[in-house]
Short mmCIF file of C-alpha atoms and ligand atoms in Angstrom, two decimals:
data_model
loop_
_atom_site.label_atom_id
_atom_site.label_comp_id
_atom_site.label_asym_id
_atom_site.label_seq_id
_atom_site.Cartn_x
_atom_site.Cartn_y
_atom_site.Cartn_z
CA UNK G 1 1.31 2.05 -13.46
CA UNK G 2 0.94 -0.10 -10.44
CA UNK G 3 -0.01 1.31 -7.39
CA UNK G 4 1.10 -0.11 -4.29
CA UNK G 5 0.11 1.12 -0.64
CA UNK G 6 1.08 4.00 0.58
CA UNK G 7 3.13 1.91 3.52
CA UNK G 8 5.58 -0.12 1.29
CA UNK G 9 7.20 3.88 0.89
CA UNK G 10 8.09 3.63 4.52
CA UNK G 11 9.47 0.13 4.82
CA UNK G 12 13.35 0.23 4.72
CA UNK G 13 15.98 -1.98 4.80
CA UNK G 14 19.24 -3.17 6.30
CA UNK G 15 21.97 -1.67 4.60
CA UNK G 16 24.22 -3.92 5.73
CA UNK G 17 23.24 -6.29 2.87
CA UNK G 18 24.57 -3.27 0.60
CA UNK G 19 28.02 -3.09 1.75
CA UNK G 20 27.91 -7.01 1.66
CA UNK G 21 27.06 -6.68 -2.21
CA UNK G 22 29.86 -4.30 -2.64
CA UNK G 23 32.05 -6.34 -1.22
CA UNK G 24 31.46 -9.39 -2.78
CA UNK G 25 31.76 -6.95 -6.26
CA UNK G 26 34.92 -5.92 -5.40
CA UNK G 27 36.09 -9.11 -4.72
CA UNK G 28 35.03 -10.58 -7.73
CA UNK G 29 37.28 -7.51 -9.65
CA UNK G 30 39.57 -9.17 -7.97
CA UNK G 31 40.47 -7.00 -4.77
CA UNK G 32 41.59 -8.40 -1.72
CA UNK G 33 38.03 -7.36 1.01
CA UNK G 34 38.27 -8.18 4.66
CA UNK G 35 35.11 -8.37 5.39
CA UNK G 36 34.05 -6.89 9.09
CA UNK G 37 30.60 -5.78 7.73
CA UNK G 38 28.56 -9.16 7.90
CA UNK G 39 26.90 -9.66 11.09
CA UNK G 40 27.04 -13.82 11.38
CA UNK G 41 29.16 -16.30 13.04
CA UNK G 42 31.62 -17.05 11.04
CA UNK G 43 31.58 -20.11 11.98
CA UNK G 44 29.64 -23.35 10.79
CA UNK G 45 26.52 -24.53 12.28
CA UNK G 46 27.90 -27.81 14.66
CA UNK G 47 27.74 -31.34 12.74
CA UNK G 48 25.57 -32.84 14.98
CA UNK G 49 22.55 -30.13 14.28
CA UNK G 50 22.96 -30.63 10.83
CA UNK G 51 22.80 -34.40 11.00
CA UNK G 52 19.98 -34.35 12.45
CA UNK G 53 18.27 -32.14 9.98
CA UNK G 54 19.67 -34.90 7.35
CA UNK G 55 18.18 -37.36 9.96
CA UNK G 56 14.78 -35.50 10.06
CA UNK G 57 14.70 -35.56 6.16
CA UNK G 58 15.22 -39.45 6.16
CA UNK G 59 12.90 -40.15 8.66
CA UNK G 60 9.67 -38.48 6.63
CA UNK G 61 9.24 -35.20 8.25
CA UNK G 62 8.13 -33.76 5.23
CA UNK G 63 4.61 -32.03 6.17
CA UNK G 64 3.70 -28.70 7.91
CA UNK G 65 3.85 -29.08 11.23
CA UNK G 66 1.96 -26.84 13.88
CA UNK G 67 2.23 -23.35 13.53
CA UNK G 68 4.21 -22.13 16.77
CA UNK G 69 6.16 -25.40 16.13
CA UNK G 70 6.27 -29.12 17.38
CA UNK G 71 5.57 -29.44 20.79
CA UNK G 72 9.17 -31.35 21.59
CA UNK G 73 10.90 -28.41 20.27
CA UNK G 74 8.92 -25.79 22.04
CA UNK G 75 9.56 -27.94 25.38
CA UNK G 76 13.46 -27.81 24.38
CA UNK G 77 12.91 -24.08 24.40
CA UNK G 78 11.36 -23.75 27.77
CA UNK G 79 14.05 -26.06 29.58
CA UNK G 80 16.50 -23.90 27.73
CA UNK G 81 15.09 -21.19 29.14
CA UNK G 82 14.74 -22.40 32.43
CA UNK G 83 18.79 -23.62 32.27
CA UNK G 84 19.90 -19.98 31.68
CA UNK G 85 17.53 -17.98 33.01
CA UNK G 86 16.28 -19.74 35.53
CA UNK G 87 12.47 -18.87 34.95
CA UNK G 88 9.63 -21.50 33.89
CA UNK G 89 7.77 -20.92 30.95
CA UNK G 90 4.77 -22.47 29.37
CA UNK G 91 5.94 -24.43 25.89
CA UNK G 92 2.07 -23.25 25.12
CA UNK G 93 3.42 -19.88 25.05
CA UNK G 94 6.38 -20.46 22.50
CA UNK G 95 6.03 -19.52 19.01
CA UNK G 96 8.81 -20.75 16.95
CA UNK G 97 9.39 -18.42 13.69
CA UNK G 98 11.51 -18.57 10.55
CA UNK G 99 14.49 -16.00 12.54
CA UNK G 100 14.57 -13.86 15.12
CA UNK G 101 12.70 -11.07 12.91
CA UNK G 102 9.60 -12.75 12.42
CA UNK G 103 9.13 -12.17 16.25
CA UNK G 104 10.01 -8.49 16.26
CA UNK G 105 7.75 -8.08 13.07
CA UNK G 106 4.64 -9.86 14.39
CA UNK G 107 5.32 -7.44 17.64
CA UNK G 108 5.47 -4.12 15.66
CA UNK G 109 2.49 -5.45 13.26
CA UNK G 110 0.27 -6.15 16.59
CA UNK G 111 0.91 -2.60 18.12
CA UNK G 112 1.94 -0.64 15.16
CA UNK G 113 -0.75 1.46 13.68
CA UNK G 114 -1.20 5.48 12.84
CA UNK G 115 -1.52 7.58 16.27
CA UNK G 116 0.64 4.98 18.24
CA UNK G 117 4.13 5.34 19.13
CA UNK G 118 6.63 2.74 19.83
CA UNK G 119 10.22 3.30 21.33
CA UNK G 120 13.10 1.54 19.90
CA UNK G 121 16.63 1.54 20.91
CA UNK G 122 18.71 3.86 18.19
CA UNK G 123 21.65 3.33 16.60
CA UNK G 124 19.94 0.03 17.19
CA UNK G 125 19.23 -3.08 14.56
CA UNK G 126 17.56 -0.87 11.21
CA UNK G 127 14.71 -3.49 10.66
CA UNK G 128 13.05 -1.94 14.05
CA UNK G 129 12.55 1.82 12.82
CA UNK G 130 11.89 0.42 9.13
CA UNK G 131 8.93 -2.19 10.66
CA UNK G 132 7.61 0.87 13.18
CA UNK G 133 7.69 3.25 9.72
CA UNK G 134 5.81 0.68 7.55
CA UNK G 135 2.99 -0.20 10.65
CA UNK G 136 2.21 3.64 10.96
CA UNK G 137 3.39 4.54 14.09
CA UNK G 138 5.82 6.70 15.58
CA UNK G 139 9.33 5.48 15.38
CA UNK G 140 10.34 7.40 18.72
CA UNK G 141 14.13 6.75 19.31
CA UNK G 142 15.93 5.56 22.76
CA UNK G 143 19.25 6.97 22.28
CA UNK G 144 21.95 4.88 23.37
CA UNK G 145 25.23 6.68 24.40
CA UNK G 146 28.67 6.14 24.74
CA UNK G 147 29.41 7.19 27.71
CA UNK G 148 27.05 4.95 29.34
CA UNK G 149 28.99 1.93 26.92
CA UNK G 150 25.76 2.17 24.43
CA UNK G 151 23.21 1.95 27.72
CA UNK G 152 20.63 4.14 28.12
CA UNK G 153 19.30 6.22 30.87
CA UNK G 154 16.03 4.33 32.28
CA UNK G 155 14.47 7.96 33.92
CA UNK G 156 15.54 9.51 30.14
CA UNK G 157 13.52 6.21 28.29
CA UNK G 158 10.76 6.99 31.04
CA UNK G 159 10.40 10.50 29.52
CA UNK G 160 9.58 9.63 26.38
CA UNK G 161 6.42 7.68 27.62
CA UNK G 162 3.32 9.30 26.87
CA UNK G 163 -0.74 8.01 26.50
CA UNK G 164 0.00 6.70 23.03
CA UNK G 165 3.13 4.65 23.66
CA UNK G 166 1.98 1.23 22.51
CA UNK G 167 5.12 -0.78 23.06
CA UNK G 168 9.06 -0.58 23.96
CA UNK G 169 11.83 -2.73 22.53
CA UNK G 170 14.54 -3.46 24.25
CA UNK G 171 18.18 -5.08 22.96
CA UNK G 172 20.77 -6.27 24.84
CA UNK G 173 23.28 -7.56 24.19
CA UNK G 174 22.76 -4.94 21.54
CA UNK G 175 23.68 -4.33 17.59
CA UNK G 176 25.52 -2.64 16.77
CA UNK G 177 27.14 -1.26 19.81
CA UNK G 178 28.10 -4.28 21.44
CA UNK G 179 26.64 -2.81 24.71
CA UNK G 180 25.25 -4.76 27.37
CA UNK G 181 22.66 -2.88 29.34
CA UNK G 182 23.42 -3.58 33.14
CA UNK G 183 20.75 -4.78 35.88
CA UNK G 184 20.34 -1.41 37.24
CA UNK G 185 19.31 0.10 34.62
CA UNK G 186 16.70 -1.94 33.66
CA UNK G 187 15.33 -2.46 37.17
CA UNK G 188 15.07 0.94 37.16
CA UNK G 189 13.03 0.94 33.92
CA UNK G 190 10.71 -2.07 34.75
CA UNK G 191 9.72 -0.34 38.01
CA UNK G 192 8.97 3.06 36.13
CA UNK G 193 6.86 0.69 34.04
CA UNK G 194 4.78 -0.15 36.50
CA UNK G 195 3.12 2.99 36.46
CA UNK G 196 2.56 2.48 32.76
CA UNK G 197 0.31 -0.81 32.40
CA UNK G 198 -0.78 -0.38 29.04
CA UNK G 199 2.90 -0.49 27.12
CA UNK G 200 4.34 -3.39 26.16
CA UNK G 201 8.02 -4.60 25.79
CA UNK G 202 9.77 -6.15 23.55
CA UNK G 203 12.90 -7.72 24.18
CA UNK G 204 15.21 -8.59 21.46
CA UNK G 205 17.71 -11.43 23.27
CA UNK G 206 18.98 -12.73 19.94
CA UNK G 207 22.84 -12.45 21.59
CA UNK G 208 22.27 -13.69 24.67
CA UNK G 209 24.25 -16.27 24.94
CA UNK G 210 27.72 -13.31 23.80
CA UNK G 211 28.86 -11.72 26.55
CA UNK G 212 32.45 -11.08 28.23
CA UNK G 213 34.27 -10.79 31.56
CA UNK G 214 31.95 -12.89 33.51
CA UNK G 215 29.05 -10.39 32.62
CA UNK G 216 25.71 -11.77 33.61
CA UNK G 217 22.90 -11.99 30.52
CA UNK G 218 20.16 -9.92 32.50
CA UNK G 219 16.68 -11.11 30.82
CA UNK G 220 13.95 -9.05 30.76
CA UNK G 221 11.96 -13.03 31.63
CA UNK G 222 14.01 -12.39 35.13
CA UNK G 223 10.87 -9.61 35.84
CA UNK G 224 8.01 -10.93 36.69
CA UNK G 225 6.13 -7.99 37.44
CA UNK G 226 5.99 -7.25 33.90
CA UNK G 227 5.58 -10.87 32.68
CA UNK G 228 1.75 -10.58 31.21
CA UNK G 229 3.39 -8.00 28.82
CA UNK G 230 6.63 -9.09 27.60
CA UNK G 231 7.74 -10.61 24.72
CA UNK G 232 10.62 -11.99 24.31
CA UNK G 233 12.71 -12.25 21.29
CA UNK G 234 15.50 -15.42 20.98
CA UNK G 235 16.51 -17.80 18.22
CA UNK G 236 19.02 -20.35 17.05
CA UNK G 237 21.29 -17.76 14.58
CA UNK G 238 23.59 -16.51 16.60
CA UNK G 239 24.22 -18.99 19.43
CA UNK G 240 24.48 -22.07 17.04
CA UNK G 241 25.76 -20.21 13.76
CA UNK G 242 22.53 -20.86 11.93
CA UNK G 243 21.56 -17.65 10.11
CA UNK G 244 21.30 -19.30 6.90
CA UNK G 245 18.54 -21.67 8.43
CA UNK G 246 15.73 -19.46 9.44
CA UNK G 247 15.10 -20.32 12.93
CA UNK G 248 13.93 -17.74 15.81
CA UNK G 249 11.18 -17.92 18.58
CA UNK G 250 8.89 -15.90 20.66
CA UNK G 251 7.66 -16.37 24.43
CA UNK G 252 4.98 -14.31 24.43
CA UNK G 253 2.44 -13.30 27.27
CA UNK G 254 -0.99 -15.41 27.01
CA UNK G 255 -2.99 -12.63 25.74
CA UNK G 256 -0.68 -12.10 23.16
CA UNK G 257 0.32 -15.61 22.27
CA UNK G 258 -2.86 -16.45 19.91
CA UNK G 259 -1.93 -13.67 17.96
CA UNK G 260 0.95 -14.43 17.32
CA UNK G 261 -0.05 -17.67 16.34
CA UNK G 262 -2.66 -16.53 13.85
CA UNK G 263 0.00 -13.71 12.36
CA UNK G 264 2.39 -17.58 11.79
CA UNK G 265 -0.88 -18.93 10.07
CA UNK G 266 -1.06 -16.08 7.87
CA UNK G 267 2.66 -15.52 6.91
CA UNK G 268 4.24 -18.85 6.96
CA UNK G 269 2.08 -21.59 8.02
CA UNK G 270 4.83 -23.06 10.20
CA UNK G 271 8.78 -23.03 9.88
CA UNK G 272 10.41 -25.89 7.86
CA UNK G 273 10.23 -28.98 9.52
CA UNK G 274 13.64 -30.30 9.17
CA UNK G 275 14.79 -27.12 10.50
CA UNK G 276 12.90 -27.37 13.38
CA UNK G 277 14.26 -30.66 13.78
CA UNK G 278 17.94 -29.36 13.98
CA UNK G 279 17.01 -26.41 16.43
CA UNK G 280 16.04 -29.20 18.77
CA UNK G 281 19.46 -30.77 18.43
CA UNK G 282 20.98 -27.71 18.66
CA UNK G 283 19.17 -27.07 22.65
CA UNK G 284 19.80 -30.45 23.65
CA UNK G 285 22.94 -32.04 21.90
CA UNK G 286 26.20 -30.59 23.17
CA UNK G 287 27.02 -26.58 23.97
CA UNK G 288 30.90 -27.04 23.23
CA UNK G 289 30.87 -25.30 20.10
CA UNK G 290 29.34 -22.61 21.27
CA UNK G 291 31.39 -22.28 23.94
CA UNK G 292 34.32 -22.41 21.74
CA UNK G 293 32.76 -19.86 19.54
CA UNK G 294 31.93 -17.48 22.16
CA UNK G 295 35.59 -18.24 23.66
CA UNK G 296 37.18 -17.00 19.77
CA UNK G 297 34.97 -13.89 20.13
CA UNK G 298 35.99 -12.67 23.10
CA UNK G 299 40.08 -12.74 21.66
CA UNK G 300 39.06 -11.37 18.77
CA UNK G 301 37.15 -8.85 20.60
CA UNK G 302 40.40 -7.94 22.76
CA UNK G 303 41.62 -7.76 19.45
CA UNK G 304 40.15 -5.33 17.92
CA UNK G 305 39.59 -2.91 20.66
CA UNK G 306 43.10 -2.43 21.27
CA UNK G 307 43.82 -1.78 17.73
CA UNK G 308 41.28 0.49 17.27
CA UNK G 309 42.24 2.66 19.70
CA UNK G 310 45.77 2.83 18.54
CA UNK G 311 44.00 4.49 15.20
CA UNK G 312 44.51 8.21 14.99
CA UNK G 313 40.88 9.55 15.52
CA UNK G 314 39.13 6.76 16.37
CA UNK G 315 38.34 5.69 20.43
CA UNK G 316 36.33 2.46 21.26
CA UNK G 317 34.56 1.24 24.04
CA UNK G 318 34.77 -2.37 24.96
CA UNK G 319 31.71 -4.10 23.98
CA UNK G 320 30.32 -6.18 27.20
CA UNK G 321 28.41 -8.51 24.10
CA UNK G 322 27.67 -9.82 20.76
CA UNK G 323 30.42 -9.61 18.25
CA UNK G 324 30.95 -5.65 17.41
CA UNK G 325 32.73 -3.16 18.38
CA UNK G 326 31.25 0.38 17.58
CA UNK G 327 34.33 2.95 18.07
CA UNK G 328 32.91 6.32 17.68
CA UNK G 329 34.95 7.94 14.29
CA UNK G 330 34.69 11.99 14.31
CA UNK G 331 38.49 12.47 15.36
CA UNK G 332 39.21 11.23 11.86
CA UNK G 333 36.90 14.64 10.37
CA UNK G 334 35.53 12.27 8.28
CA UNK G 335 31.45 11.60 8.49
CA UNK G 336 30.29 7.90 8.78
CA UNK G 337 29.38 7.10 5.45
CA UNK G 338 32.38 8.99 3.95
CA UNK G 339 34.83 6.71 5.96
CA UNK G 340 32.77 3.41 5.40
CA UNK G 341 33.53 4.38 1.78
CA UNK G 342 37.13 4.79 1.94
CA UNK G 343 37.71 1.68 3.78
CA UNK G 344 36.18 -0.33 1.27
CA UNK G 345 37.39 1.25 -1.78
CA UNK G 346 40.93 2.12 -1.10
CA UNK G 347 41.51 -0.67 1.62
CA UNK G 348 39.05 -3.25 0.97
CA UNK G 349 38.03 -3.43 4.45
CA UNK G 350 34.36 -3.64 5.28
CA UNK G 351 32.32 -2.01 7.91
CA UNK G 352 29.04 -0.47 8.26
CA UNK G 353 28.43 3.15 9.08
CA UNK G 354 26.74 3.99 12.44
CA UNK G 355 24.06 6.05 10.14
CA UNK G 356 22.54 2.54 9.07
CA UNK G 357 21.25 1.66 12.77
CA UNK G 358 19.80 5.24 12.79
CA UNK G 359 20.81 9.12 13.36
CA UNK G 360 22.23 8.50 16.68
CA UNK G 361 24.65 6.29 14.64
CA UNK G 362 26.57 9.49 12.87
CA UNK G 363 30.41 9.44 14.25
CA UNK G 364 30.54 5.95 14.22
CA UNK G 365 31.06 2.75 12.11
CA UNK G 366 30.31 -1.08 12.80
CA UNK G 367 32.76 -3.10 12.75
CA UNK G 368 32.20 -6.65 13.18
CA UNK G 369 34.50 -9.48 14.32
CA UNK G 370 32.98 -12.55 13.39
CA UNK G 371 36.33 -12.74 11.30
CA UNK G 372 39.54 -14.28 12.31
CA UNK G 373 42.11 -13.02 14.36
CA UNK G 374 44.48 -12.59 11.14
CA UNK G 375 42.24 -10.81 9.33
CA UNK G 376 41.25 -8.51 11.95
CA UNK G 377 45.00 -7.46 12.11
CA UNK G 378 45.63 -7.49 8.45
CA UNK G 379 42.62 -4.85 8.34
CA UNK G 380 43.28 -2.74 11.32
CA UNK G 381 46.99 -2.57 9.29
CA UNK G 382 45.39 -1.44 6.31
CA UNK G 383 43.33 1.30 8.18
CA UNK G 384 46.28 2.54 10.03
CA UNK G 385 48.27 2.94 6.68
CA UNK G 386 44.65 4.61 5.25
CA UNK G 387 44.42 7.02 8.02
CA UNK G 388 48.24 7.68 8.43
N1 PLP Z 1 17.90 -8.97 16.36
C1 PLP Z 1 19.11 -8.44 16.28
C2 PLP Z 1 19.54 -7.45 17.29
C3 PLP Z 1 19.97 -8.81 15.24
O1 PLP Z 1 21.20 -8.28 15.16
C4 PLP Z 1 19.53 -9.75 14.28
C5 PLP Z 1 20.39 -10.15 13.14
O2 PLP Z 1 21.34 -9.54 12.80
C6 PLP Z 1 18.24 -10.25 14.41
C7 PLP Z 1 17.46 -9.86 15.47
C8 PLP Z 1 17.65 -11.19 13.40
O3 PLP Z 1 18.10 -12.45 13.49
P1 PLP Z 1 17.62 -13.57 12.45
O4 PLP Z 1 18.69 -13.68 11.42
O5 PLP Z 1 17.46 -14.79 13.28
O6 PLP Z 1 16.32 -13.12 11.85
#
């Protein structure tokens, strides 16, 4: 018998990845799946980033390069950052990871540890609870509610603060609610966290670039009272449809940044260089495509919405961000999981159930529209018939 540490029993996973397996089954049998479940772009990553990963090939970048990444690239991320959120920060303190996770697990692994508790947003993206599990700490959940459009209450996130609260992540633009949390709401929390110097945040800013009607992307960067302890979570995935590549960073705070580093030492040595090579294109080549992709979203979001509320049962909120819509279920008397069932099996259409972003997530299901605007309909047609 091999005997592993006690810890790997509390990892979990992303479930999501399940339904996607199921639905790729099913459509090898032969069945007809829209798929709403995956959360990616749908779209391909621009030509011009992946020339120049082709380019970068050619030209002999073949080695490890440093660990938080080369130095052009982490400059490309700083004038990003300055561009769209209008703050300067040091390239020194950019660590550039293989996807957005690698940031959010080198954050729980730092503050993470038995007697330590660390607040995470819930129904929120599953790999934060499973991470917070596996470190030993306390996975204590911020509950984000509908009524607020999946925001929280910043006196009710206060609350939960106590001596051994290590560290608090934040998402917005969020998965898989789709809710954008609005300025208000987290001036109010940075100021209550200025009574509380010891806690850290993390904030997860993976969709930042997704939102609708004219909303503003509030960054928690925009705050600099909080600055020394903020880390803040970005990558290439989303905005430039590169999932498949691996590429995320980190700006993190300068006592935190060597850390970091050492954790990329350890793990990974440094992301592929070629890679790295197409993020760069990616920040300084053309925004276009994104534009256009963001512009797709936000019809297929309109989309959607409408024709989920037309279901008998089912009411949805209008996501501010990102590319879900989370309509909240329980008029159908059906439980999450039970429905995410039925939709696949009897009319192939994929979601996730709200359960797999956490309790809070019962009475809900995911559904994502990084799908076109024909298959949207075509599923929200099969549903009706399903639920008729
Ligand atoms: N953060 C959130 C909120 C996400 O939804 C995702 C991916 O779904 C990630 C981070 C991870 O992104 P990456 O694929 O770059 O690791």
């Amino acid at each position: 018998m091999l005997r592993l540490s006690e810890k790997m029993s509390r990892l979990g996973t992303e479930t999501a990845f399940e339904v996607l397996a199921r639905a790729d089954a099913l459509a090898r049998q032969g069945r007809d799946i829209v798929n709403l479940g995956i959360g990616q772009p749908d779209f391909k990553t621009p030509g011009h980033v992946v020339e120049a990963a082709v380019k970068a090939l050619r030209d002999g970048h073949h080695g490890y390069t440093p660990a938080p990444g080369i130095l052009e690239l982490r400059e490309a991320v700083a004038a990003d950052i300055a561009l769209r959120r209008s703050v300067e920060v040091d390239p020194a303190h950019i660590v550039v990871v293989p996807g957005g996770k690698v940031t959010m697990f080198f954050a729980i692994a730092m503050f993470g540890e038995p007697g330590a508790d660390i607040l995470y947003p819930n129904p929120g993206f599953p790999i934060y609870e499973s991470v917070i599990n596996w470190s030993g700490a306390r996975a204590v959940a911020i509950p984000l509610l509908e009524e607020r459009d999946f925001s929280f209450d910043a006196q009710a996130v206060l609350d939960l603060v106590t001596p051994r609260t290590r560290l608090v992540i934040l998402n917005s633009p969020a998965n898989p609610t789709g809710g954008a949390v609005p300025r208000a709401a987290i001036e109010r929390l940075v100021e209550g966290l200025l009574e509380h110097p010891r806690v850290a945040v993390l904030s997860d800013e993976i969709y930042s670039r997704m939102t609708y009607d004219g909303r503003e992307h509030v960054s928690l960067l925009d705050f600099p009272e909080i600055a020394d302890r903020l880390i803040l979570l970005d990558g290439w995935s989303k905005t430039y449809a590169m999932t498949g590549w691996r590429m995320g960073y980190g700006v993190w705070p300068q006592a935190l940044v060597e850390g970091a580093t050492r954790l990329a030492v350890n793990c990974h040595s440094c992301v592929n260089a070629a890679a790295q090579y197409a993020g760069l294109a990616a920040l300084t080549g053309p925004q276009d495509s994104v534009h256009e992709m963001v512009r797709a979203f936000d019809r297929r979001r309109r989309v959607i919405v409408d024709g989920l509320n037309r279901l008998p049962g089912v009411r949805c909120r209008t996501p501010g961000g990102a590319f879900y819509a989370f309509p909240n279920v329980t008029g159908t008397g059906m439980e999450a999981r039970t429905l995410q069932s039925l939709l696949l099996e009897e009319a192939g259409v994929a979601t996730v159930a709200g359960t797999s972003f956490g309790a809070h997530g019962e009475g809900y299901l995911r559904f994502s529209y990084a799908n076109s605007v024909e298959n949207i309909e075509r599923a929200l047609e099969r549903i009706a018939a399903l639920l008729a």
